[in-house]
Short mmCIF file of C-alpha atoms and ligand atoms in Angstrom, two decimals:
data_model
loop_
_atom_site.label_atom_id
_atom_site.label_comp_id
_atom_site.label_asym_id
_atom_site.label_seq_id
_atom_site.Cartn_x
_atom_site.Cartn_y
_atom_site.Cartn_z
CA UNK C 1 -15.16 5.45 -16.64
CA UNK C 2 -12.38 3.95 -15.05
CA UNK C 3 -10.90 5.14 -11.73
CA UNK C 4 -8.49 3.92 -9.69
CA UNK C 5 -7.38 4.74 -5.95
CA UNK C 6 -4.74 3.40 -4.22
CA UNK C 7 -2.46 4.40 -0.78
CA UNK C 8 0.56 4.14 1.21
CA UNK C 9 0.22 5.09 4.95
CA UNK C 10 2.42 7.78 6.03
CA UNK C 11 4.29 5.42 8.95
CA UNK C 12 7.78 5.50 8.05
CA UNK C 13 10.64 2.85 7.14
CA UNK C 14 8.80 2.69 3.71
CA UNK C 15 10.05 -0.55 2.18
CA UNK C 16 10.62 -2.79 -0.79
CA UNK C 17 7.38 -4.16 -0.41
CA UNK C 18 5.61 -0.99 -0.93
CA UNK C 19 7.19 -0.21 -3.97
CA UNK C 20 7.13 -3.89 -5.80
CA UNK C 21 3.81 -4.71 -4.02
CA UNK C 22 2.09 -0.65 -4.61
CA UNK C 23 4.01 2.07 -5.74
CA UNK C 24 5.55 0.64 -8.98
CA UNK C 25 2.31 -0.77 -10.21
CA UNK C 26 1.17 2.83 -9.99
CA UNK C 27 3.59 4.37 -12.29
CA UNK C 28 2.65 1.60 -15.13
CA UNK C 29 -1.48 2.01 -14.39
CA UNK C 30 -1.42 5.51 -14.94
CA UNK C 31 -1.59 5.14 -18.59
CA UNK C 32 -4.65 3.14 -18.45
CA UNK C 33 -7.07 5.06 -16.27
CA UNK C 34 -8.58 8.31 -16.51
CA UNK C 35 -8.46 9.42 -13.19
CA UNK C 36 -5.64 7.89 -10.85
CA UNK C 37 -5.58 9.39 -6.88
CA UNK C 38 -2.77 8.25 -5.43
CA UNK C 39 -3.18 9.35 -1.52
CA UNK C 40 -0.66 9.37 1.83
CA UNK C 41 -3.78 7.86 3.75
CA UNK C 42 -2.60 9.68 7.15
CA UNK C 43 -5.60 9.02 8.61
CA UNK C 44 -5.13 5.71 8.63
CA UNK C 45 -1.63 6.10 10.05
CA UNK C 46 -3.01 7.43 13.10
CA UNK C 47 -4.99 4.47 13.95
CA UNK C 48 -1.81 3.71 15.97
CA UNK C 49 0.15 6.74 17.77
CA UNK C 50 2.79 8.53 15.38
CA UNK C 51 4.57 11.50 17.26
CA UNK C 52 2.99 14.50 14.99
CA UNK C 53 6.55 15.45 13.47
CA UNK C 54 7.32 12.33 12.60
CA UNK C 55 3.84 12.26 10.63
CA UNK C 56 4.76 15.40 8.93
CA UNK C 57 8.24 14.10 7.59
CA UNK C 58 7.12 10.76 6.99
CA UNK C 59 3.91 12.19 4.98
CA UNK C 60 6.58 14.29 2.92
CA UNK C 61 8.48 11.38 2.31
CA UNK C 62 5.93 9.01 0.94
CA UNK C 63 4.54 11.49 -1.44
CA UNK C 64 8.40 12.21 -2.73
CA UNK C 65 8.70 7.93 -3.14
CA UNK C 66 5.60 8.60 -4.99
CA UNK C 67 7.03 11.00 -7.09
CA UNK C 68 10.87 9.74 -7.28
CA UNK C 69 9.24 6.74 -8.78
CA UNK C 70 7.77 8.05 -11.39
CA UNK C 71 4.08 9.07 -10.54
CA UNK C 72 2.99 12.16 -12.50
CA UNK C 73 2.01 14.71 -10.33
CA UNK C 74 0.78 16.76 -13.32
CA UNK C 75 -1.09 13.41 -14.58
CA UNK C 76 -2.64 12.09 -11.73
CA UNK C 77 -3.54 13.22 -8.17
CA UNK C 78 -1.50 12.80 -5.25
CA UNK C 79 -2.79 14.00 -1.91
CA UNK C 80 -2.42 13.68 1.53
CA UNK C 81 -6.02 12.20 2.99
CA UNK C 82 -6.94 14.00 5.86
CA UNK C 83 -6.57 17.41 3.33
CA UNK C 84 -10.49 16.14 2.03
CA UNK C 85 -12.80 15.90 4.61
CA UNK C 86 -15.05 13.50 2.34
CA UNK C 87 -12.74 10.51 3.15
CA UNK C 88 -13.95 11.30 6.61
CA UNK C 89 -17.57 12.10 6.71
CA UNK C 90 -18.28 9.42 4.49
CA UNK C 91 -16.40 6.53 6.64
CA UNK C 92 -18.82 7.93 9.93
CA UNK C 93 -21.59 6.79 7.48
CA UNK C 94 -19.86 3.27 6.35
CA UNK C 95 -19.74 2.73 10.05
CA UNK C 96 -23.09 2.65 10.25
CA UNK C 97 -23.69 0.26 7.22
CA UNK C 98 -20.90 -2.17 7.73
CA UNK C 99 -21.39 -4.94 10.64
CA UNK C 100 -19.60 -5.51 13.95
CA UNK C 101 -19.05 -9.44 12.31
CA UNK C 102 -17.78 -8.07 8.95
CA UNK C 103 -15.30 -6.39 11.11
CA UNK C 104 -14.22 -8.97 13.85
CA UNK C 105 -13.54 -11.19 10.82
CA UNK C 106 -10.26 -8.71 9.78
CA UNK C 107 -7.22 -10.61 9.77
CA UNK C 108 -5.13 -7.53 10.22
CA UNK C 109 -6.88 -6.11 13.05
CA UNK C 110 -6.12 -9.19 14.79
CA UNK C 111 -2.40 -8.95 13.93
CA UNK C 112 -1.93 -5.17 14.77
CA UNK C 113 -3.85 -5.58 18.05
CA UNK C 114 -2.10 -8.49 19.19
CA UNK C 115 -3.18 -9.88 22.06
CA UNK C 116 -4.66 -6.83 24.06
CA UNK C 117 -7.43 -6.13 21.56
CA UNK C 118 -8.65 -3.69 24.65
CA UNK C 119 -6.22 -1.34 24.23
CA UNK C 120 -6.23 -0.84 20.31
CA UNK C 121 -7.61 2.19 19.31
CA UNK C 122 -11.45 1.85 17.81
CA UNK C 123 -9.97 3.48 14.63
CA UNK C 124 -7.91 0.26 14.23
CA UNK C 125 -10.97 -1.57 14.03
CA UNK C 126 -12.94 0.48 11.89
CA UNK C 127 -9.87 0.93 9.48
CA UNK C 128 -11.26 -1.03 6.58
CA UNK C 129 -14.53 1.33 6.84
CA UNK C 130 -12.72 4.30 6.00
CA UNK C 131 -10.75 2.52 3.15
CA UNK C 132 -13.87 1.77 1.94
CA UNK C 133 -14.73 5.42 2.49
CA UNK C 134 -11.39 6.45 0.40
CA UNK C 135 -12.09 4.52 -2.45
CA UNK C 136 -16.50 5.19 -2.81
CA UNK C 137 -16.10 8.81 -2.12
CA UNK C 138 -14.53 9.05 -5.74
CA UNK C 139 -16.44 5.75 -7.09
CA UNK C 140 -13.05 4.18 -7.63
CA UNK C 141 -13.78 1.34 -9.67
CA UNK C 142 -10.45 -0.37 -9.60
CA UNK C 143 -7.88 -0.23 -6.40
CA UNK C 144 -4.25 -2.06 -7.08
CA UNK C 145 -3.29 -3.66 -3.58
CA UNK C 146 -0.72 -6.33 -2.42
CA UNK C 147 -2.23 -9.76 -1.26
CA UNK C 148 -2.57 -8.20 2.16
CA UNK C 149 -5.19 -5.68 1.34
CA UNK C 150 -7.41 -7.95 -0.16
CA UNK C 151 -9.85 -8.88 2.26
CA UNK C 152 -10.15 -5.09 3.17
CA UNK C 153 -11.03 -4.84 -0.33
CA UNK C 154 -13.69 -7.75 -0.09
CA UNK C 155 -15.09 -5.68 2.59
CA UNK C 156 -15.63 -2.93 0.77
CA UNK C 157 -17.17 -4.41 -1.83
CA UNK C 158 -19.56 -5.58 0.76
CA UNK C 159 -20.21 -2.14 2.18
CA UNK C 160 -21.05 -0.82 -1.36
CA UNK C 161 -23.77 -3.55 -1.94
CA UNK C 162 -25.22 -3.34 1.54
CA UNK C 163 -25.33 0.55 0.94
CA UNK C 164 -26.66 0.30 -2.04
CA UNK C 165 -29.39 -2.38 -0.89
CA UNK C 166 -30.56 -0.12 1.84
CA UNK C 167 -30.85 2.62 0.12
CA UNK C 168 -32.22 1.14 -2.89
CA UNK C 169 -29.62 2.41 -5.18
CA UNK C 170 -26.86 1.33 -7.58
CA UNK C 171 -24.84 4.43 -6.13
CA UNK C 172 -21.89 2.86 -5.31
CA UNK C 173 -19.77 0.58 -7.88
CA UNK C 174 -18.65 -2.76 -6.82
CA UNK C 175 -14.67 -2.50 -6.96
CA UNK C 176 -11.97 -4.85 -8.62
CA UNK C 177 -8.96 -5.94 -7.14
CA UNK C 178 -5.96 -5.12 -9.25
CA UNK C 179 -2.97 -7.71 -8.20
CA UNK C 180 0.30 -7.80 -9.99
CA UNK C 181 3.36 -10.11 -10.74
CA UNK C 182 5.91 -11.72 -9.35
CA UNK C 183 6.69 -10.05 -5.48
CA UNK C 184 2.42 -9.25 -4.82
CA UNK C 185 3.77 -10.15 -1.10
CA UNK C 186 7.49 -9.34 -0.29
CA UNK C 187 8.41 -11.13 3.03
CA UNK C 188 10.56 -10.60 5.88
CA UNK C 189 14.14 -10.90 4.85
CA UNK C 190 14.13 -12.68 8.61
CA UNK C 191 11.09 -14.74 8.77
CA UNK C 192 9.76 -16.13 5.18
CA UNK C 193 6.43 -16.41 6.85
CA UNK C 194 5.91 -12.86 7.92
CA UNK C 195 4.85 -10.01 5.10
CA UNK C 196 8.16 -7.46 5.00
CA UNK C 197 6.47 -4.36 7.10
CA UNK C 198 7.10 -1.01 8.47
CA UNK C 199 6.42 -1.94 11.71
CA UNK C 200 8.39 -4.61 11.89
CA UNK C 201 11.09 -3.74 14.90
CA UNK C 202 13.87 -5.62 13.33
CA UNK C 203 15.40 -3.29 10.79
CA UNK C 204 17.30 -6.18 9.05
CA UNK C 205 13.72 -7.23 8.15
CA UNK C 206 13.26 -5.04 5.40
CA UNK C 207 14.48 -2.87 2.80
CA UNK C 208 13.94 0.63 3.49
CA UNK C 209 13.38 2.82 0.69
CA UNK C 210 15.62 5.16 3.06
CA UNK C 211 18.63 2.87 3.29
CA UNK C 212 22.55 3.47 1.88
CA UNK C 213 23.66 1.10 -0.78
CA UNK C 214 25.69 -0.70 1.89
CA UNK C 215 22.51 -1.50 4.15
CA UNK C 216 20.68 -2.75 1.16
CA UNK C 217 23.91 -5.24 0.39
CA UNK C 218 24.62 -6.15 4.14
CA UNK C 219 20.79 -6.86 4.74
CA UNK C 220 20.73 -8.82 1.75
CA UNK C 221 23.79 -10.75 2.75
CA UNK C 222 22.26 -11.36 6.20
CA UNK C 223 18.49 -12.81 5.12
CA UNK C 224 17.55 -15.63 6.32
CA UNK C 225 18.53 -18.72 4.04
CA UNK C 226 18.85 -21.97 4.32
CA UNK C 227 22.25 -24.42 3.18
CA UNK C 228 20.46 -25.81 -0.47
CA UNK C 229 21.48 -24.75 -3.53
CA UNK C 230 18.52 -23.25 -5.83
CA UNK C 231 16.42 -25.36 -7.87
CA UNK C 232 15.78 -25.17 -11.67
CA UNK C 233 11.91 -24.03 -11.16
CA UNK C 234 9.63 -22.68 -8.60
CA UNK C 235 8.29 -25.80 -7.69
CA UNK C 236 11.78 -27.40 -5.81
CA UNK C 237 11.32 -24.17 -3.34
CA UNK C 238 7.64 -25.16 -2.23
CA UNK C 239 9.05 -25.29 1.60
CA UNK C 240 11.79 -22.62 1.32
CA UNK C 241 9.97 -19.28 2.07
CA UNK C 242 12.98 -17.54 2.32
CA UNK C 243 14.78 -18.66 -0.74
CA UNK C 244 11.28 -18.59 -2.52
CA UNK C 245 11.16 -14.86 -1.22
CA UNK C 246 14.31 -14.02 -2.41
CA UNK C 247 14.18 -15.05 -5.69
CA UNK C 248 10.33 -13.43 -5.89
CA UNK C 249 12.37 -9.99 -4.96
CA UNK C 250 14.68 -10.57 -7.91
CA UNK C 251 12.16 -11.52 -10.13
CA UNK C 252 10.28 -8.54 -9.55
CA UNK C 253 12.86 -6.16 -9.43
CA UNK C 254 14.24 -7.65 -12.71
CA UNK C 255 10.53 -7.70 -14.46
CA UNK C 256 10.96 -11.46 -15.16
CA UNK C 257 9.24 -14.78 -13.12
CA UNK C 258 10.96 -17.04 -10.61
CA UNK C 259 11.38 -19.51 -12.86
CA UNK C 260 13.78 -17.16 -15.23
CA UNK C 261 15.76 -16.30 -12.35
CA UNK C 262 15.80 -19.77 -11.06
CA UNK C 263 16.88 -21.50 -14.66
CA UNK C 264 19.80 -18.57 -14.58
CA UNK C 265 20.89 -19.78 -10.98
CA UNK C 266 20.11 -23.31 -11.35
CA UNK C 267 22.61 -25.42 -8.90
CA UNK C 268 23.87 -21.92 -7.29
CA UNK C 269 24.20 -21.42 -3.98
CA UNK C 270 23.63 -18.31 -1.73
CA UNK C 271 26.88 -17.07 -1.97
CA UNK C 272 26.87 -16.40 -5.73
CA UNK C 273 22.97 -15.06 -5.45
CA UNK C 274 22.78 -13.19 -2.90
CA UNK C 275 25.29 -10.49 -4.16
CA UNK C 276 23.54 -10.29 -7.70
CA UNK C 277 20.45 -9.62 -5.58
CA UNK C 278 22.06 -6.96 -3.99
CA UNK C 279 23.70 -5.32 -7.18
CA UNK C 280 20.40 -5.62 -9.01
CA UNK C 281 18.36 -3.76 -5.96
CA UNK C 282 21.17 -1.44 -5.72
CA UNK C 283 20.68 -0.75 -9.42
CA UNK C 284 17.07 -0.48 -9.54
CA UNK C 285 16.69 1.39 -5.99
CA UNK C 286 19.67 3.92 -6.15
CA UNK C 287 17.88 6.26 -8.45
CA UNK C 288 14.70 6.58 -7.10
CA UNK C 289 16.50 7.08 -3.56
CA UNK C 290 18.45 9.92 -5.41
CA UNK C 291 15.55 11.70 -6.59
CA UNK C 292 13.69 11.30 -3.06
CA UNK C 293 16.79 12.80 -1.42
CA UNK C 294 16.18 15.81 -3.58
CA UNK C 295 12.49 16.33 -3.47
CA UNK C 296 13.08 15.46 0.30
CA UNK C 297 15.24 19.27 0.02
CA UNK C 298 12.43 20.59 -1.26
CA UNK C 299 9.54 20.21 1.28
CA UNK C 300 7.24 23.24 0.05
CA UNK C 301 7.46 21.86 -3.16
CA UNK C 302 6.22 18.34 -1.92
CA UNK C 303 3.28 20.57 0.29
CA UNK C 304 2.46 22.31 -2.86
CA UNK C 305 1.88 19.05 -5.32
CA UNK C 306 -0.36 17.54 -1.95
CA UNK C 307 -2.54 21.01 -1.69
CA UNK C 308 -2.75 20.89 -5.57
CA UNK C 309 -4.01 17.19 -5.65
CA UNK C 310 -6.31 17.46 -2.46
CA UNK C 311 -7.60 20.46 -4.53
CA UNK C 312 -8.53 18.37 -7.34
CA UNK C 313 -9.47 15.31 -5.19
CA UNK C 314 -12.35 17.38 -3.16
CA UNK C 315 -13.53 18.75 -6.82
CA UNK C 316 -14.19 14.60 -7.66
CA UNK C 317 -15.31 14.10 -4.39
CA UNK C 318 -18.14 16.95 -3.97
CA UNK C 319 -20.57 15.93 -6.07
CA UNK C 320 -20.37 12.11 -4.83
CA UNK C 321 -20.75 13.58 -1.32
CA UNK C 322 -23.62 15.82 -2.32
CA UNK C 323 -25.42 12.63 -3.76
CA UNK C 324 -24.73 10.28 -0.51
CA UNK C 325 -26.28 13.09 1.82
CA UNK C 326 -29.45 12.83 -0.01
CA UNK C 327 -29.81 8.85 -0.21
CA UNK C 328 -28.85 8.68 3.54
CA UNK C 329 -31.67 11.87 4.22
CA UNK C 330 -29.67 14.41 5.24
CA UNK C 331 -31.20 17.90 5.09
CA UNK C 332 -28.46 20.33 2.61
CA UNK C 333 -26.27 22.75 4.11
N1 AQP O 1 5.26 -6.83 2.21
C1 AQP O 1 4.53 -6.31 1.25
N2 AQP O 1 4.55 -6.83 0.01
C2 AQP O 1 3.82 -6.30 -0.99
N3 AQP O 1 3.03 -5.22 -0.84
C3 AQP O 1 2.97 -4.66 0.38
N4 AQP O 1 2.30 -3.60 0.88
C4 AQP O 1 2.60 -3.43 2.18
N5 AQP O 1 3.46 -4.39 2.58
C5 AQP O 1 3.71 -5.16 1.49
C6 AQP O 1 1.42 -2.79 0.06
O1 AQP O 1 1.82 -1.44 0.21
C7 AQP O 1 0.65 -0.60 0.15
C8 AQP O 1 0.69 0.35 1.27
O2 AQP O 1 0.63 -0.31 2.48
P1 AQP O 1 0.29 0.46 3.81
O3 AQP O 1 1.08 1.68 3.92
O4 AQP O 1 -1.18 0.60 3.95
O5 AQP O 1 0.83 -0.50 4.90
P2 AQP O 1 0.42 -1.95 5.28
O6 AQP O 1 -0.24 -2.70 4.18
O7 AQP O 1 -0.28 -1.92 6.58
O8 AQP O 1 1.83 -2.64 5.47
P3 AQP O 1 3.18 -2.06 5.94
O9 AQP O 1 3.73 -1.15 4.90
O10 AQP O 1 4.07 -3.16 6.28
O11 AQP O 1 2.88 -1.24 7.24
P4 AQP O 1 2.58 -1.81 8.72
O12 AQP O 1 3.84 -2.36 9.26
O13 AQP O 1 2.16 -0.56 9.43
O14 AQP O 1 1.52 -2.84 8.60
C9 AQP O 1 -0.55 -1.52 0.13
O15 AQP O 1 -1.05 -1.61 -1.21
C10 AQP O 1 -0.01 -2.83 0.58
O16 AQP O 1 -0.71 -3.92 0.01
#
């Protein structure tokens, strides 16, 4: 039995990365799997504050990219986390099986605390323990991520063994990493060295998922570049992040490598690239954004697919829950 879970926090600005790097690998895995739950892990949002109405629309809103892009509602589950209480009960236990070192290791932590680690909230630190949580409570066996999420995904690969080693059990599967194509890791359209992110403060940064044709072209036509025409391959833009990231973008949008898009633009400058970037994310973008703008009318119709799918998600998760309460000793309700 294959299972997959994957999920897109509820924090708004939604980006290109999201969809090239999660959301559009969905739509294409849920032919392969029998059980796909695709969730708007809110509880994970609120590891760092989100005013509660902005929560609500942005929830709405990632569940309608969801759907505008061509997850099946009627196919798969889509849910909003905090809607089954497993995701939470069963992180309280991960926090007592995963390590204090597993968890100072956590590049991200690092980068989302900054330099006041003090003041981050403790959920931020145990974050990767309730990802863990989301993807064991169903016994996901396979979880598509971006580059970014794959330590988190190390860890929980390391939570299920230790669980299962002291409880002597082969409860929990050991998960696989599913990484795709060409843009795994978009980049800042400002900083070729930083991932493209939602809470980036520079809007020019990213793509929002959100923005008018005319943002996508202007932000385009603003990236960061640098004077050099583009090579014939991938390997003459080894120390051009930018340009490399660009031409990853188009690559990805265009379902092709970097080295198809660079043997097209061979010799080209920026000026001739950058606005066939911008028609082509115009192009693939502009319908999805059409149909979000119309589920986004239609907010108890979003509410009702997330109730339906957090209906269906509890169903997988009882009996999983059931089981973990008796290895851990737990006396039944
Ligand atoms: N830049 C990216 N390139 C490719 N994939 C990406 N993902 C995020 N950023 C990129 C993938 O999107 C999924 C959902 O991510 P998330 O909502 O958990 O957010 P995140 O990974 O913390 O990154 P964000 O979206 O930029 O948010 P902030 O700014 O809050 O950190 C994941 O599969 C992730 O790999």
């Amino acid at each position: 039995m294959k299972r997959i879970f994957s999920g897109v926090q509820p924090t708004g600005n939604l980006h290109l990365g999201n969809y090239l790097g999660a959301i559009r690998n969905w739509v294409r895995l849920q032919a392969d799997f029998d059980d796909c739950l695709f969730c708007v892990v809110d509880l994970h949002a609120i590891t760092v504050w989100q005013e509660p109405d902005a929560l609500r629309a942005n929830t709405r809103e990632t569940a309608a990219a969801m759907i505008a892009a061509g997850v099946d509602s009627a196919r798969n589950i889509i849910f909003n986390q905090s809607q089954v209480t497993a995701h939470a009960e069963l992180a309280w236990i991960f926090n007592c099986v995963a390590r204090l070192g597993w968890l100072e290791r956590m590049t991200q932590f690092k980068e989302k605390a900054g330099k006041d680690k003090a003041r981050a909230s403790v959920g931020l630190y145990a974050y990767p323990n309730l990802m863990a949580a989301d993807i064991l409570a169903y016994k996901g066996t396979h979880v598509p991520v971006g580059e970014d999420q794959k330590q988190h995904l190390e860890l929980a690969r390391d939570i299920a063994a230790k669980f299962n080693h002291d409880y002597g059990t082969e409860f929990f599967p050991i998960v696989e990493p599913l990484i795709f194509g060409a843009a795994t890791r978009v980049m800042s359209l400002k900083d070729g060295a930083k991932k493209m992110s939602k809470s980036d403060p520079s809007d020019n940064s990213r793509i929002n998922m959100t923005d008018s044709i005319d943002d996508i072209a202007k932000k385009i036509r603003k990236a960061r570049t640098d004077p050099e025409p583009l090579p014939g391959d991938i390997k003459g833009l080894e120390d051009r992040p930018e340009a490399a990231n660009l031409v990853g973008i188009y690559a990805a949008l265009e379902d092709t490598t970097a080295d198809e898009v660079l043997e097209r633009f061979d010799g080209e400058g920026f000026g001739a690239f950058k606005p066939a970037l911008a028609d082509l994310a115009v192009e693939k973008l502009s319908p999805i954004q059409d149909e979000m703008r119309r589920l986004m009318d239609a907010p108890d119709h979003i509410d009702q697919v997330l109730r339906t799918g957090a209906e269906k998600a509890a169903a997988l998760a009882a009996p999983v829950m059931a089981e973990v309460q008796e290895l851990v000793g737990f006396l039944k309700p």
